[in-house]
């Protein structure tokens, strides 16, 4: 092809093509991509040479480098990204720009690249109390948290010292996320600590927003929920922690803390939705609190109340807990919700709460169902539920959950058919005592 023909093919004028070929003209990554496509080569084919000839051997130019970094991230060329970032970090003036790239690609879901950028920015940050450093640590925490409990615990430990360095509004979401992670780990003292801090900070910010002298002043950063929700969610988490530790009286005091929301000033649709939700949860969790204290008389009212709910996994888990704890027959309740029970699937993740709390709730439900069914002599169904719970507990690496499943299997081993016994025996060999689980209150956040 002549230069003119090739220029037409890749939609570049002949002067630009000529200048690039003769080395008299700089080349952007967009032009490089066009040329590479015209040559029927993979889009990143020349990226290493581009770094060598147009970045390493030339004065650093952010306007040229920035689009190249984004293309490396889009194409998964983290090796090229790292090579260029190392060059840029020799000049601290590029830190804000690299941080901006990290924020942008994190929002777009490129977590691996974002994590690398946040880590390098954090390592190069000279001001140890800077908000940018704290945000880097927060994002790294958010990226690391997943299904591995050991990783989650380490991520929470590493991030916790940086919470206070965040903007006070962003602190609310960070404290919420920390509390949810510790909740999934059944570390109730930590749950209470971070929830309490979130509640105090939320009350302070709410007062500032609605103070007569500053009325109408909105936070400069957008929260994931209306501001008042952080205050009432803190009360809910504190109640949850107290219930889990057996302090039902203190839990009830916290439930009352989010039952009366007459102080909430917001009237917009989202705020009204959350007010209704928390008032509903307060009513339900009051029933739960009384049930766990041994007041079985409220069970019929509790069941009627949850019948109107769309998602009732947590409520039925509580019913099974009461049945197993106080030897109560709940067959009629389980029959009533049989279709919902049969339809239960593993929860989809939409935020840190659903990612950290709901999977364990799912496992616990089937464990409690297995225990109830086996105690009733319904061995085939009981073992089916136990296999489901045990298998998911292993995937989630829930040590004591697995141990509890193993102990239940051992108790009823004599009633298992050979095929079921073989499956359960293979799971038994993987048991590793690590952690525990307790009852949850109703709360989808």
Short mmCIF file of C-alpha atoms in Angstrom, two decimals:
data_model
loop_
_atom_site.label_atom_id
_atom_site.label_comp_id
_atom_site.label_asym_id
_atom_site.label_seq_id
_atom_site.Cartn_x
_atom_site.Cartn_y
_atom_site.Cartn_z
CA UNK A 1 0.00 0.00 0.00
CA UNK A 2 1.08 3.55 -0.59
CA UNK A 3 0.95 5.97 2.33
CA UNK A 4 -2.09 7.58 0.77
CA UNK A 5 -3.91 4.24 0.41
CA UNK A 6 -3.02 3.22 3.96
CA UNK A 7 -4.13 6.63 5.26
CA UNK A 8 -7.52 6.19 3.61
CA UNK A 9 -7.81 2.69 5.08
CA UNK A 10 -7.21 3.87 8.67
CA UNK A 11 -8.84 7.30 8.32
CA UNK A 12 -5.65 9.35 8.76
CA UNK A 13 -4.42 11.95 6.26
CA UNK A 14 -1.30 11.17 4.29
CA UNK A 15 0.69 13.94 5.98
CA UNK A 16 0.12 12.41 9.40
CA UNK A 17 1.01 8.92 8.13
CA UNK A 18 4.16 10.23 6.46
CA UNK A 19 5.24 12.14 9.55
CA UNK A 20 4.81 9.06 11.75
CA UNK A 21 6.62 6.74 9.32
CA UNK A 22 9.57 9.11 8.91
CA UNK A 23 9.78 9.74 12.65
CA UNK A 24 9.13 13.47 12.28
CA UNK A 25 5.79 13.44 14.06
CA UNK A 26 4.71 12.26 17.50
CA UNK A 27 2.03 9.58 17.60
CA UNK A 28 -0.94 9.40 19.95
CA UNK A 29 -2.23 6.09 21.27
CA UNK A 30 -5.43 6.67 19.27
CA UNK A 31 -3.36 6.91 16.07
CA UNK A 32 -1.35 3.85 17.09
CA UNK A 33 -4.57 1.90 17.60
CA UNK A 34 -5.80 2.96 14.15
CA UNK A 35 -2.53 1.87 12.51
CA UNK A 36 -2.53 -1.45 14.38
CA UNK A 37 -6.11 -2.20 13.29
CA UNK A 38 -5.12 -1.33 9.71
CA UNK A 39 -2.34 -3.91 9.93
CA UNK A 40 -4.79 -6.56 11.23
CA UNK A 41 -2.81 -6.97 14.45
CA UNK A 42 -4.04 -7.22 18.06
CA UNK A 43 -4.75 -3.72 19.43
CA UNK A 44 -1.94 -3.85 22.03
CA UNK A 45 0.63 -5.38 19.66
CA UNK A 46 2.96 -2.35 19.67
CA UNK A 47 2.32 -1.10 23.23
CA UNK A 48 5.70 -2.13 24.62
CA UNK A 49 7.52 -0.42 21.75
CA UNK A 50 5.27 2.62 22.17
CA UNK A 51 6.40 2.91 25.80
CA UNK A 52 10.04 2.59 24.76
CA UNK A 53 9.95 5.04 21.85
CA UNK A 54 7.26 7.57 22.79
CA UNK A 55 7.28 7.64 26.60
CA UNK A 56 10.61 6.48 28.02
CA UNK A 57 12.72 8.23 25.39
CA UNK A 58 10.68 11.46 25.38
CA UNK A 59 9.88 14.15 27.96
CA UNK A 60 6.89 13.02 30.03
CA UNK A 61 3.66 14.45 28.63
CA UNK A 62 0.51 13.74 30.64
CA UNK A 63 -1.82 14.58 27.75
CA UNK A 64 -0.19 11.81 25.73
CA UNK A 65 0.32 9.37 28.63
CA UNK A 66 -3.15 9.60 30.16
CA UNK A 67 -5.07 8.11 27.17
CA UNK A 68 -2.42 5.39 26.93
CA UNK A 69 -2.93 4.42 30.59
CA UNK A 70 -6.68 4.12 30.09
CA UNK A 71 -6.17 1.96 26.98
CA UNK A 72 -3.74 -0.31 28.85
CA UNK A 73 -6.36 -0.77 31.57
CA UNK A 74 -9.17 -1.41 29.08
CA UNK A 75 -7.08 -4.04 27.28
CA UNK A 76 -5.80 -5.67 30.48
CA UNK A 77 -2.16 -4.73 29.84
CA UNK A 78 -1.28 -4.14 33.48
CA UNK A 79 2.36 -4.81 32.73
CA UNK A 80 2.43 -1.75 30.47
CA UNK A 81 0.46 0.26 33.02
CA UNK A 82 2.96 -0.60 35.75
CA UNK A 83 5.94 0.27 33.55
CA UNK A 84 4.59 3.76 32.86
CA UNK A 85 3.39 4.41 36.43
CA UNK A 86 6.86 3.67 37.80
CA UNK A 87 8.23 6.37 35.48
CA UNK A 88 5.59 8.88 36.58
CA UNK A 89 6.12 8.26 40.30
CA UNK A 90 9.61 9.75 40.05
CA UNK A 91 7.77 13.08 39.89
CA UNK A 92 5.36 13.66 42.83
CA UNK A 93 3.43 16.17 40.72
CA UNK A 94 1.79 13.23 38.92
CA UNK A 95 0.27 11.77 42.10
CA UNK A 96 -3.04 13.72 41.83
CA UNK A 97 -3.40 12.69 38.19
CA UNK A 98 -2.74 9.02 38.92
CA UNK A 99 -5.21 9.17 41.80
CA UNK A 100 -7.83 10.59 39.42
CA UNK A 101 -7.21 7.72 36.98
CA UNK A 102 -7.58 5.25 39.84
CA UNK A 103 -10.91 6.77 40.88
CA UNK A 104 -12.22 6.73 37.30
CA UNK A 105 -11.29 3.12 36.56
CA UNK A 106 -12.53 1.97 39.98
CA UNK A 107 -15.96 3.40 39.13
CA UNK A 108 -15.82 1.49 35.82
CA UNK A 109 -15.08 -1.81 37.57
CA UNK A 110 -11.40 -2.27 36.68
CA UNK A 111 -10.57 -3.34 40.22
CA UNK A 112 -7.17 -4.93 39.61
CA UNK A 113 -5.79 -1.88 37.84
CA UNK A 114 -7.41 0.47 40.37
CA UNK A 115 -5.92 -1.49 43.27
CA UNK A 116 -2.44 -1.20 41.77
CA UNK A 117 -2.83 2.56 41.26
CA UNK A 118 -4.25 3.16 44.75
CA UNK A 119 -1.41 1.15 46.27
CA UNK A 120 1.30 3.08 44.40
CA UNK A 121 -0.29 6.45 45.19
CA UNK A 122 -0.58 5.49 48.86
CA UNK A 123 3.05 4.37 48.98
CA UNK A 124 4.19 7.65 47.43
CA UNK A 125 2.00 9.91 49.57
CA UNK A 126 4.22 12.02 51.82
CA UNK A 127 1.40 13.46 53.92
CA UNK A 128 0.37 10.57 56.17
CA UNK A 129 -2.78 12.37 57.32
CA UNK A 130 -3.95 13.38 53.86
CA UNK A 131 -7.48 12.64 52.76
CA UNK A 132 -6.16 11.24 49.47
CA UNK A 133 -4.18 8.58 51.36
CA UNK A 134 -7.26 7.69 53.40
CA UNK A 135 -9.38 7.35 50.25
CA UNK A 136 -6.74 5.07 48.70
CA UNK A 137 -6.86 2.86 51.78
CA UNK A 138 -10.68 2.86 51.74
CA UNK A 139 -10.79 1.83 48.08
CA UNK A 140 -8.22 -0.92 48.69
CA UNK A 141 -10.40 -2.17 51.55
CA UNK A 142 -13.49 -2.17 49.32
CA UNK A 143 -11.65 -4.03 46.56
CA UNK A 144 -10.15 -6.67 48.88
CA UNK A 145 -13.35 -7.59 50.72
CA UNK A 146 -14.90 -10.75 49.32
CA UNK A 147 -15.65 -14.32 50.40
CA UNK A 148 -12.34 -15.07 52.16
CA UNK A 149 -12.81 -14.32 55.85
CA UNK A 150 -9.10 -14.12 56.60
CA UNK A 151 -8.59 -11.58 53.80
CA UNK A 152 -11.62 -9.59 54.98
CA UNK A 153 -10.36 -9.44 58.54
CA UNK A 154 -6.89 -8.32 57.46
CA UNK A 155 -8.40 -5.71 55.11
CA UNK A 156 -10.54 -4.31 57.95
CA UNK A 157 -7.58 -4.20 60.35
CA UNK A 158 -5.40 -2.38 57.80
CA UNK A 159 -8.07 0.17 56.87
CA UNK A 160 -9.55 0.98 60.30
CA UNK A 161 -6.78 3.45 61.36
CA UNK A 162 -7.48 5.59 58.26
CA UNK A 163 -11.24 6.07 58.76
CA UNK A 164 -10.88 9.29 60.76
CA UNK A 165 -8.79 10.86 57.96
CA UNK A 166 -11.63 10.63 55.44
CA UNK A 167 -14.02 13.46 54.78
CA UNK A 168 -16.63 13.30 57.57
CA UNK A 169 -19.40 12.43 55.13
CA UNK A 170 -17.43 9.61 53.49
CA UNK A 171 -16.58 8.35 56.98
CA UNK A 172 -20.22 7.34 57.39
CA UNK A 173 -20.11 4.89 54.49
CA UNK A 174 -16.69 3.64 55.58
CA UNK A 175 -17.86 2.98 59.14
CA UNK A 176 -20.94 1.23 57.77
CA UNK A 177 -18.77 -1.01 55.59
CA UNK A 178 -16.41 -1.84 58.46
CA UNK A 179 -19.34 -2.70 60.72
CA UNK A 180 -20.83 -4.97 58.05
CA UNK A 181 -17.54 -6.81 57.56
CA UNK A 182 -17.12 -7.38 61.29
CA UNK A 183 -20.76 -8.45 61.43
CA UNK A 184 -20.05 -11.15 58.85
CA UNK A 185 -17.13 -12.26 61.06
CA UNK A 186 -19.40 -12.40 64.16
CA UNK A 187 -17.03 -9.99 65.93
CA UNK A 188 -19.81 -8.27 67.82
CA UNK A 189 -17.70 -5.92 69.96
CA UNK A 190 -16.21 -4.48 66.77
CA UNK A 191 -19.65 -4.25 65.18
CA UNK A 192 -20.87 -2.27 68.18
CA UNK A 193 -17.77 -0.04 68.19
CA UNK A 194 -18.00 1.02 64.54
CA UNK A 195 -21.80 1.22 64.53
CA UNK A 196 -21.72 3.45 67.60
CA UNK A 197 -19.16 5.73 65.95
CA UNK A 198 -21.29 5.88 62.80
CA UNK A 199 -24.34 6.84 64.85
CA UNK A 200 -22.54 9.61 66.71
CA UNK A 201 -21.05 11.05 63.52
CA UNK A 202 -24.41 10.79 61.75
CA UNK A 203 -26.14 12.71 64.53
CA UNK A 204 -23.48 15.43 64.41
CA UNK A 205 -23.79 15.82 60.64
CA UNK A 206 -27.59 15.73 60.80
CA UNK A 207 -27.54 18.54 63.37
CA UNK A 208 -25.21 20.61 61.18
CA UNK A 209 -27.43 20.16 58.13
CA UNK A 210 -30.62 21.09 60.00
CA UNK A 211 -29.16 23.70 62.34
CA UNK A 212 -31.20 26.90 62.11
CA UNK A 213 -28.14 28.94 61.12
CA UNK A 214 -27.07 26.48 58.44
CA UNK A 215 -30.45 25.15 57.36
CA UNK A 216 -30.41 23.74 53.87
CA UNK A 217 -26.67 23.11 53.85
CA UNK A 218 -26.12 19.78 52.14
CA UNK A 219 -22.99 17.63 52.47
CA UNK A 220 -20.52 18.28 49.66
CA UNK A 221 -20.21 14.54 49.03
CA UNK A 222 -23.15 12.32 48.18
CA UNK A 223 -24.00 9.50 50.55
CA UNK A 224 -25.31 6.12 49.43
CA UNK A 225 -28.38 6.63 51.67
CA UNK A 226 -30.21 9.62 53.20
CA UNK A 227 -28.22 11.01 56.14
CA UNK A 228 -30.70 9.98 58.85
CA UNK A 229 -30.46 6.33 57.72
CA UNK A 230 -26.91 6.09 59.06
CA UNK A 231 -28.17 7.10 62.51
CA UNK A 232 -30.93 4.50 62.59
CA UNK A 233 -28.80 1.80 60.95
CA UNK A 234 -26.26 2.33 63.73
CA UNK A 235 -29.00 1.62 66.28
CA UNK A 236 -30.04 -1.48 64.35
CA UNK A 237 -26.47 -2.81 64.24
CA UNK A 238 -25.96 -2.12 67.94
CA UNK A 239 -29.20 -3.99 68.68
CA UNK A 240 -28.01 -6.85 66.48
CA UNK A 241 -24.69 -7.01 68.35
CA UNK A 242 -26.40 -6.98 71.75
CA UNK A 243 -28.86 -9.70 70.72
CA UNK A 244 -26.00 -11.82 69.39
CA UNK A 245 -24.22 -11.55 72.75
CA UNK A 246 -27.41 -12.43 74.64
CA UNK A 247 -28.04 -8.95 76.05
CA UNK A 248 -31.66 -8.75 74.91
CA UNK A 249 -32.57 -5.90 77.26
CA UNK A 250 -29.90 -3.60 75.81
CA UNK A 251 -30.85 -4.73 72.32
CA UNK A 252 -34.45 -3.71 72.95
CA UNK A 253 -33.27 -0.24 74.01
CA UNK A 254 -31.46 0.14 70.68
CA UNK A 255 -34.51 -1.13 68.76
CA UNK A 256 -36.55 1.63 70.40
CA UNK A 257 -33.87 4.01 69.11
CA UNK A 258 -35.00 3.44 65.52
CA UNK A 259 -38.67 2.67 66.15
CA UNK A 260 -39.62 6.34 66.69
CA UNK A 261 -38.56 8.39 63.67
CA UNK A 262 -40.73 11.42 64.33
CA UNK A 263 -37.54 13.53 64.48
CA UNK A 264 -36.71 12.89 60.81
CA UNK A 265 -37.31 16.11 58.87
CA UNK A 266 -36.90 14.84 55.30
CA UNK A 267 -40.08 14.33 53.25
CA UNK A 268 -38.68 13.23 49.89
CA UNK A 269 -39.77 9.81 48.49
CA UNK A 270 -36.48 8.05 49.28
CA UNK A 271 -36.49 9.25 52.88
CA UNK A 272 -40.14 8.27 53.33
CA UNK A 273 -39.31 4.82 51.95
CA UNK A 274 -36.48 4.31 54.46
CA UNK A 275 -38.60 5.63 57.33
CA UNK A 276 -41.27 3.07 56.54
CA UNK A 277 -38.66 0.31 56.22
CA UNK A 278 -37.05 0.99 59.58
CA UNK A 279 -40.35 1.34 61.38
CA UNK A 280 -41.33 -2.02 59.90
CA UNK A 281 -38.01 -3.58 60.91
CA UNK A 282 -38.30 -2.15 64.42
CA UNK A 283 -41.66 -3.84 64.82
CA UNK A 284 -40.37 -7.15 63.48
CA UNK A 285 -37.15 -7.02 65.50
CA UNK A 286 -39.11 -6.29 68.67
CA UNK A 287 -40.93 -9.58 68.06
CA UNK A 288 -37.57 -11.27 67.42
CA UNK A 289 -36.14 -9.84 70.62
CA UNK A 290 -39.07 -11.17 72.66
CA UNK A 291 -38.93 -14.54 70.92
CA UNK A 292 -35.24 -14.99 71.65
CA UNK A 293 -35.90 -14.05 75.25
CA UNK A 294 -38.30 -17.01 75.44
CA UNK A 295 -41.66 -15.25 74.92
CA UNK A 296 -43.19 -17.72 72.45
CA UNK A 297 -46.63 -16.07 72.77
CA UNK A 298 -45.66 -13.50 70.13
CA UNK A 299 -44.85 -16.13 67.48
CA UNK A 300 -48.31 -16.00 65.79
CA UNK A 301 -48.16 -12.19 65.57
CA UNK A 302 -44.62 -12.41 64.21
CA UNK A 303 -45.67 -14.84 61.50
CA UNK A 304 -48.65 -12.70 60.47
CA UNK A 305 -46.37 -9.68 60.31
CA UNK A 306 -43.79 -11.33 58.05
CA UNK A 307 -46.44 -12.75 55.71
CA UNK A 308 -46.64 -9.39 53.94
CA UNK A 309 -42.87 -9.28 53.33
CA UNK A 310 -41.37 -10.20 49.96
CA UNK A 311 -38.05 -11.46 51.35
CA UNK A 312 -38.50 -13.56 54.48
CA UNK A 313 -35.35 -15.70 54.68
CA UNK A 314 -34.16 -13.88 57.82
CA UNK A 315 -37.59 -14.17 59.44
CA UNK A 316 -37.91 -17.90 58.76
CA UNK A 317 -34.38 -18.34 60.08
CA UNK A 318 -35.58 -16.79 63.33
CA UNK A 319 -38.62 -19.08 63.38
CA UNK A 320 -36.34 -22.11 63.02
CA UNK A 321 -34.03 -20.79 65.74
CA UNK A 322 -36.98 -20.50 68.13
CA UNK A 323 -38.20 -23.97 67.15
CA UNK A 324 -34.81 -25.55 67.79
CA UNK A 325 -34.03 -23.55 70.92
CA UNK A 326 -37.38 -24.01 72.70
CA UNK A 327 -38.57 -27.26 71.06
CA UNK A 328 -41.54 -25.59 69.38
CA UNK A 329 -43.49 -27.24 66.53
CA UNK A 330 -43.48 -24.83 63.55
CA UNK A 331 -44.61 -27.27 60.84
CA UNK A 332 -47.71 -25.17 60.12
CA UNK A 333 -45.53 -22.09 59.57
CA UNK A 334 -43.13 -23.91 57.25
CA UNK A 335 -46.06 -25.31 55.24
CA UNK A 336 -47.47 -21.80 54.89
CA UNK A 337 -44.24 -20.53 53.34
CA UNK A 338 -43.31 -23.73 51.52
CA UNK A 339 -43.24 -22.12 48.07
CA UNK A 340 -40.87 -19.37 49.21
CA UNK A 341 -38.58 -21.89 50.90
CA UNK A 342 -38.40 -24.05 47.78
CA UNK A 343 -37.61 -20.99 45.67
CA UNK A 344 -34.68 -19.81 47.80
CA UNK A 345 -31.56 -19.24 45.74
CA UNK A 346 -28.18 -17.93 46.73
CA UNK A 347 -28.38 -14.14 47.15
CA UNK A 348 -27.04 -11.79 44.51
CA UNK A 349 -24.51 -9.21 45.70
CA UNK A 350 -25.32 -5.52 45.28
CA UNK A 351 -23.25 -3.95 48.07
CA UNK A 352 -21.01 -4.83 50.99
CA UNK A 353 -23.95 -5.79 53.18
CA UNK A 354 -25.34 -8.33 50.74
CA UNK A 355 -21.85 -9.58 49.98
CA UNK A 356 -20.86 -10.08 53.62
CA UNK A 357 -24.05 -10.92 55.51
CA UNK A 358 -26.54 -12.66 53.23
CA UNK A 359 -24.38 -15.62 52.10
CA UNK A 360 -23.83 -16.70 55.71
CA UNK A 361 -27.52 -16.14 56.45
CA UNK A 362 -28.33 -18.48 53.56
CA UNK A 363 -26.05 -21.21 55.00
CA UNK A 364 -27.45 -20.80 58.50
CA UNK A 365 -31.02 -21.10 57.23
CA UNK A 366 -30.38 -24.51 55.69
CA UNK A 367 -28.42 -25.66 58.73
CA UNK A 368 -31.31 -24.71 61.03
CA UNK A 369 -33.77 -26.35 58.65
CA UNK A 370 -31.65 -29.52 58.66
CA UNK A 371 -31.53 -29.54 62.46
CA UNK A 372 -35.29 -29.06 62.76
CA UNK A 373 -36.09 -31.71 60.12
CA UNK A 374 -33.70 -34.30 61.56
CA UNK A 375 -35.08 -33.76 65.05
CA UNK A 376 -38.53 -34.40 63.56
CA UNK A 377 -37.34 -37.66 62.00
CA UNK A 378 -37.54 -36.39 58.42
CA UNK A 379 -34.16 -37.82 57.56
CA UNK A 380 -33.99 -37.63 53.72
CA UNK A 381 -35.02 -33.96 53.66
CA UNK A 382 -32.94 -33.14 56.72
CA UNK A 383 -29.79 -34.59 55.20
CA UNK A 384 -30.51 -32.80 51.92
CA UNK A 385 -30.65 -29.48 53.79
CA UNK A 386 -27.51 -30.39 55.71
CA UNK A 387 -25.58 -31.18 52.53
CA UNK A 388 -26.64 -27.83 51.07
CA UNK A 389 -25.58 -25.91 54.17
CA UNK A 390 -22.31 -27.77 54.60
CA UNK A 391 -21.28 -27.42 50.97
CA UNK A 392 -21.92 -23.64 51.00
CA UNK A 393 -20.17 -23.27 54.38
CA UNK A 394 -17.07 -24.87 52.87
CA UNK A 395 -17.16 -22.49 49.88
CA UNK A 396 -17.44 -19.51 52.25
CA UNK A 397 -14.69 -20.96 54.48
CA UNK A 398 -16.91 -20.77 57.56
CA UNK A 399 -15.01 -22.96 59.98
CA UNK A 400 -17.43 -23.34 62.88
CA UNK A 401 -20.41 -23.48 60.54
CA UNK A 402 -18.75 -26.50 58.95
CA UNK A 403 -18.01 -27.91 62.39
CA UNK A 404 -21.63 -27.48 63.47
CA UNK A 405 -22.77 -29.27 60.33
CA UNK A 406 -20.32 -32.06 61.09
CA UNK A 407 -21.59 -32.41 64.65
CA UNK A 408 -25.18 -32.57 63.42
CA UNK A 409 -24.23 -35.23 60.88
CA UNK A 410 -22.44 -37.27 63.57
CA UNK A 411 -25.51 -37.10 65.77
CA UNK A 412 -27.80 -38.51 63.07
CA UNK A 413 -25.26 -40.57 61.08
CA UNK A 414 -27.09 -43.81 61.84
CA UNK A 415 -30.12 -42.61 59.83
CA UNK A 416 -28.20 -41.71 56.65
CA UNK A 417 -28.35 -43.93 53.58
CA UNK A 418 -24.89 -45.04 52.30
CA UNK A 419 -24.81 -42.52 49.44
CA UNK A 420 -25.63 -39.60 51.76
CA UNK A 421 -23.17 -40.85 54.37
CA UNK A 422 -20.37 -40.95 51.77
CA UNK A 423 -21.05 -37.36 50.70
CA UNK A 424 -21.21 -36.09 54.26
CA UNK A 425 -18.14 -38.08 55.29
CA UNK A 426 -16.08 -36.41 52.55
CA UNK A 427 -17.17 -33.01 53.87
CA UNK A 428 -16.47 -34.09 57.46
CA UNK A 429 -12.82 -34.59 56.58
CA UNK A 430 -12.51 -30.90 55.61
CA UNK A 431 -13.83 -29.50 58.88
CA UNK A 432 -11.65 -26.77 60.38
CA UNK A 433 -12.85 -24.92 63.46
CA UNK A 434 -12.38 -21.21 62.89
CA UNK A 435 -15.42 -19.12 63.68
CA UNK A 436 -19.05 -19.10 64.76
CA UNK A 437 -22.44 -17.71 63.94
CA UNK A 438 -25.35 -16.24 65.79
CA UNK A 439 -28.85 -14.98 65.17
CA UNK A 440 -29.46 -11.99 62.89
CA UNK A 441 -32.11 -9.33 63.11
CA UNK A 442 -34.02 -8.18 60.08
CA UNK A 443 -32.12 -5.55 58.10
CA UNK A 444 -31.51 -5.18 54.38
CA UNK A 445 -29.24 -2.18 53.96
#
